[in-house]
C-alpha cells in the first residue's frame, strides 16, 4: 500500500503564518498564541455593534469586516486593500472573520475603535476622514495615536500577567488624553528645534548684541 503522506508543519507555517512548529496557532507576524474562535467571535460581536464601528473608518461603506490593528479601526474590504499597500510598518490589517487574532490585537480594537480615532484625527487637522490616501496614516497625529494605543494595549497585557511591568505605567489614562499629550510635546520639541537652528544661523539676535 502507498505510504501515508506526512504533513509538513513548517510548510504550513510558511503558507499561513498561523502555525508554530509545535502546532499552536499564532497571529501572522506576532508569534503569539491566538484566542480560540468562539472567544474571538464573542468579543467582536460586541465591538461590531458599537455604532461608530458599523461604518468603515475610511469610507461610507457599512458593516466593515476588516480592521487595522495598528489604529484599532474597522475597515471595509476595499479600504483594507489600500492599507495593505501602505505596508505593515504603517498599518497591519486583519480580517474580522477569516483571520486568527491574539488578545492583544482584540484589545487594540476595544481600546481604540472608530469613534476614538475619528475624534483624535479631526482634532489634529485631519478633517477629511473619508480618504484612502496614506497622508492620514503617515501624519504626526497618526504616529502619536498608534504609539499611545500600543502602550495601552501592552498595559492590558500586563494586567493579564503578560509583557513587561514597565509597560503598565500610565495605562489607566485616556487614550485621547495621552495621545494629545504626545502631540503637544512633539509640537513643543519641533518649535524648540527650529528656534535653536535659527539662533545657530544668526536668525535670532541675542539680548544685548549691538
Short mmCIF file of C-alpha atoms in Angstrom, two decimals:
data_model
loop_
_atom_site.label_atom_id
_atom_site.label_comp_id
_atom_site.label_asym_id
_atom_site.label_seq_id
_atom_site.Cartn_x
_atom_site.Cartn_y
_atom_site.Cartn_z
CA UNK A 1 0.00 0.00 0.00
CA UNK A 2 1.08 3.57 -0.67
CA UNK A 3 2.63 5.10 2.49
CA UNK A 4 0.59 7.84 4.18
CA UNK A 5 1.93 11.28 3.35
CA UNK A 6 3.02 13.23 6.40
CA UNK A 7 2.06 16.85 6.85
CA UNK A 8 4.98 19.23 6.94
CA UNK A 9 4.24 21.70 9.73
CA UNK A 10 6.99 24.06 8.56
CA UNK A 11 5.36 24.25 5.12
CA UNK A 12 2.00 25.08 6.71
CA UNK A 13 3.63 27.76 8.81
CA UNK A 14 5.13 29.42 5.75
CA UNK A 15 1.86 29.27 3.84
CA UNK A 16 -0.49 30.54 6.54
CA UNK A 17 1.64 32.28 9.14
CA UNK A 18 -0.71 30.84 11.77
CA UNK A 19 1.10 27.71 12.96
CA UNK A 20 4.21 27.19 15.07
CA UNK A 21 6.35 24.06 14.92
CA UNK A 22 4.56 22.66 17.99
CA UNK A 23 1.19 23.04 16.27
CA UNK A 24 -0.07 26.04 18.26
CA UNK A 25 -1.93 28.75 16.34
CA UNK A 26 -0.40 32.21 16.13
CA UNK A 27 -1.24 35.52 14.52
CA UNK A 28 0.87 36.15 11.43
CA UNK A 29 3.95 38.16 12.26
CA UNK A 30 3.35 38.19 16.00
CA UNK A 31 4.45 34.79 17.22
CA UNK A 32 1.77 34.76 19.91
CA UNK A 33 -0.92 32.18 20.60
CA UNK A 34 -4.33 33.30 19.33
CA UNK A 35 -7.56 33.13 21.27
CA UNK A 36 -10.00 30.39 20.26
CA UNK A 37 -12.52 31.32 17.57
CA UNK A 38 -15.51 31.27 19.92
CA UNK A 39 -13.83 33.78 22.25
CA UNK A 40 -12.75 35.98 19.35
CA UNK A 41 -16.21 35.98 17.79
CA UNK A 42 -17.93 36.79 21.08
CA UNK A 43 -15.70 39.83 21.62
CA UNK A 44 -16.13 41.07 18.06
CA UNK A 45 -19.91 40.73 18.19
CA UNK A 46 -19.92 43.39 20.90
CA UNK A 47 -17.40 45.62 19.13
CA UNK A 48 -19.18 45.44 15.77
CA UNK A 49 -22.42 46.60 17.44
CA UNK A 50 -20.85 49.89 18.53
CA UNK A 51 -22.50 52.48 16.19
CA UNK A 52 -19.22 54.10 15.03
CA UNK A 53 -17.77 50.69 14.20
CA UNK A 54 -20.63 49.80 11.85
CA UNK A 55 -19.23 52.16 9.16
CA UNK A 56 -15.79 51.87 7.56
CA UNK A 57 -13.36 54.37 9.05
CA UNK A 58 -12.02 55.37 5.63
CA UNK A 59 -15.20 55.44 3.52
CA UNK A 60 -19.03 55.34 3.87
CA UNK A 61 -19.32 51.55 3.39
CA UNK A 62 -21.32 49.84 6.11
CA UNK A 63 -20.71 46.59 8.03
CA UNK A 64 -16.89 46.56 7.77
CA UNK A 65 -15.34 43.10 8.01
CA UNK A 66 -11.67 44.08 8.17
CA UNK A 67 -9.59 46.14 10.57
CA UNK A 68 -6.33 47.98 11.06
CA UNK A 69 -4.93 46.63 14.32
CA UNK A 70 -2.36 49.44 14.36
CA UNK A 71 -5.04 52.11 14.77
CA UNK A 72 -7.86 49.99 16.17
CA UNK A 73 -10.23 50.97 13.35
CA UNK A 74 -12.77 48.93 11.39
CA UNK A 75 -12.47 48.89 7.58
CA UNK A 76 -14.31 47.57 4.54
CA UNK A 77 -12.66 45.11 2.16
CA UNK A 78 -11.72 47.79 -0.39
CA UNK A 79 -10.08 50.04 2.18
CA UNK A 80 -8.23 47.12 3.73
CA UNK A 81 -6.56 46.65 0.35
CA UNK A 82 -5.40 50.29 0.46
CA UNK A 83 -3.95 49.69 3.90
CA UNK A 84 -2.06 46.61 2.73
CA UNK A 85 -0.45 48.71 0.00
CA UNK A 86 0.92 51.09 2.65
CA UNK A 87 2.85 48.26 4.30
CA UNK A 88 2.72 46.64 7.72
CA UNK A 89 5.12 49.24 9.14
CA UNK A 90 2.30 51.78 8.68
CA UNK A 91 -0.81 49.69 9.23
CA UNK A 92 -1.38 45.99 9.98
CA UNK A 93 -4.72 44.69 8.68
CA UNK A 94 -6.68 41.59 9.66
CA UNK A 95 -9.98 40.04 8.65
CA UNK A 96 -12.50 40.01 11.49
CA UNK A 97 -13.93 36.70 10.32
CA UNK A 98 -11.19 34.86 8.42
CA UNK A 99 -8.07 35.52 10.48
CA UNK A 100 -6.95 34.31 13.88
CA UNK A 101 -6.45 37.06 16.48
CA UNK A 102 -4.35 37.44 19.61
CA UNK A 103 -5.92 39.02 22.69
CA UNK A 104 -3.57 41.99 22.30
CA UNK A 105 -4.96 42.63 18.82
CA UNK A 106 -8.55 42.41 20.02
CA UNK A 107 -7.67 44.78 22.87
CA UNK A 108 -6.42 47.29 20.29
CA UNK A 109 -9.85 47.25 18.66
CA UNK A 110 -11.63 47.59 22.01
CA UNK A 111 -9.43 50.38 23.39
CA UNK A 112 -9.28 52.15 20.04
CA UNK A 113 -12.38 51.91 17.86
CA UNK A 114 -13.58 54.17 15.09
CA UNK A 115 -15.04 56.82 17.40
CA UNK A 116 -11.83 57.49 19.34
CA UNK A 117 -9.77 57.59 16.14
CA UNK A 118 -12.25 59.93 14.47
CA UNK A 119 -12.19 62.39 17.39
CA UNK A 120 -8.40 62.41 17.58
CA UNK A 121 -7.69 62.77 13.86
CA UNK A 122 -10.24 65.57 13.48
CA UNK A 123 -8.86 67.43 16.48
CA UNK A 124 -5.41 67.37 14.94
CA UNK A 125 -6.21 68.68 11.50
CA UNK A 126 -7.48 65.69 9.53
CA UNK A 127 -10.92 66.95 8.59
CA UNK A 128 -11.42 64.68 5.57
CA UNK A 129 -11.50 61.26 7.21
CA UNK A 130 -13.11 59.51 4.26
CA UNK A 131 -9.94 59.40 2.25
CA UNK A 132 -7.97 56.40 1.01
CA UNK A 133 -4.62 58.12 0.75
CA UNK A 134 -1.73 57.34 3.08
CA UNK A 135 -1.41 61.00 4.10
CA UNK A 136 -3.69 60.48 7.09
CA UNK A 137 -1.74 57.48 8.36
CA UNK A 138 1.73 58.99 7.95
CA UNK A 139 0.83 62.23 9.72
CA UNK A 140 2.27 63.26 13.08
CA UNK A 141 -1.15 62.68 14.61
CA UNK A 142 -1.17 59.10 13.34
CA UNK A 143 2.28 58.41 14.79
CA UNK A 144 1.23 59.76 18.21
CA UNK A 145 -2.07 57.88 18.20
CA UNK A 146 -0.70 54.47 17.28
CA UNK A 147 2.14 54.84 19.81
CA UNK A 148 -0.27 55.57 22.66
CA UNK A 149 -2.66 52.82 21.58
CA UNK A 150 0.20 50.31 21.56
CA UNK A 151 1.19 51.41 25.07
CA UNK A 152 -2.33 50.92 26.43
CA UNK A 153 -2.64 47.53 24.72
CA UNK A 154 0.58 46.42 26.39
CA UNK A 155 -0.75 47.69 29.73
CA UNK A 156 -3.78 45.41 29.32
CA UNK A 157 -1.43 42.50 28.65
CA UNK A 158 0.44 43.28 31.86
CA UNK A 159 -2.83 43.05 33.79
CA UNK A 160 -3.21 39.51 32.43
CA UNK A 161 0.32 38.65 33.55
CA UNK A 162 1.91 39.14 30.13
CA UNK A 163 4.53 41.59 28.93
CA UNK A 164 6.84 43.87 30.89
CA UNK A 165 5.60 45.54 34.07
CA UNK A 166 7.05 48.90 33.00
CA UNK A 167 4.59 48.99 30.10
CA UNK A 168 1.70 49.45 32.54
CA UNK A 169 2.78 52.96 33.50
CA UNK A 170 0.08 55.41 32.52
CA UNK A 171 -2.07 52.65 31.09
CA UNK A 172 -5.14 53.67 33.05
CA UNK A 173 -5.28 57.11 31.46
CA UNK A 174 -7.41 58.06 28.50
CA UNK A 175 -6.16 57.12 25.05
CA UNK A 176 -7.14 60.50 23.65
CA UNK A 177 -5.65 62.50 26.53
CA UNK A 178 -2.35 60.63 26.37
CA UNK A 179 -2.13 60.91 22.59
CA UNK A 180 -2.89 64.64 22.87
CA UNK A 181 -0.03 64.99 25.34
CA UNK A 182 2.33 63.30 22.86
CA UNK A 183 1.24 65.70 20.11
CA UNK A 184 1.77 68.76 22.34
CA UNK A 185 5.24 67.55 23.31
CA UNK A 186 6.13 66.91 19.66
CA UNK A 187 4.98 70.41 18.68
CA UNK A 188 6.97 71.98 21.52
CA UNK A 189 10.07 69.95 20.64
CA UNK A 190 9.78 70.92 16.98
CA UNK A 191 9.39 74.62 17.84
CA UNK A 192 12.42 74.44 20.15
CA UNK A 193 14.49 72.76 17.45
CA UNK A 194 13.56 75.44 14.90
CA UNK A 195 14.39 78.19 17.38
CA UNK A 196 17.76 76.66 18.20
CA UNK A 197 18.53 76.32 14.48
CA UNK A 198 17.58 79.94 13.87
CA UNK A 199 19.83 81.12 16.69
CA UNK A 200 22.69 79.00 15.42
CA UNK A 201 22.32 80.59 11.97
CA UNK A 202 22.15 84.11 13.35
CA UNK A 203 18.44 84.46 12.67
CA UNK A 204 17.63 85.41 16.25
CA UNK A 205 19.63 88.15 17.92
CA UNK A 206 20.93 87.56 21.41
CA UNK A 207 19.98 90.07 24.10
CA UNK A 208 22.47 92.91 24.34
CA UNK A 209 24.01 92.37 20.88
CA UNK A 210 24.78 95.66 19.08
#
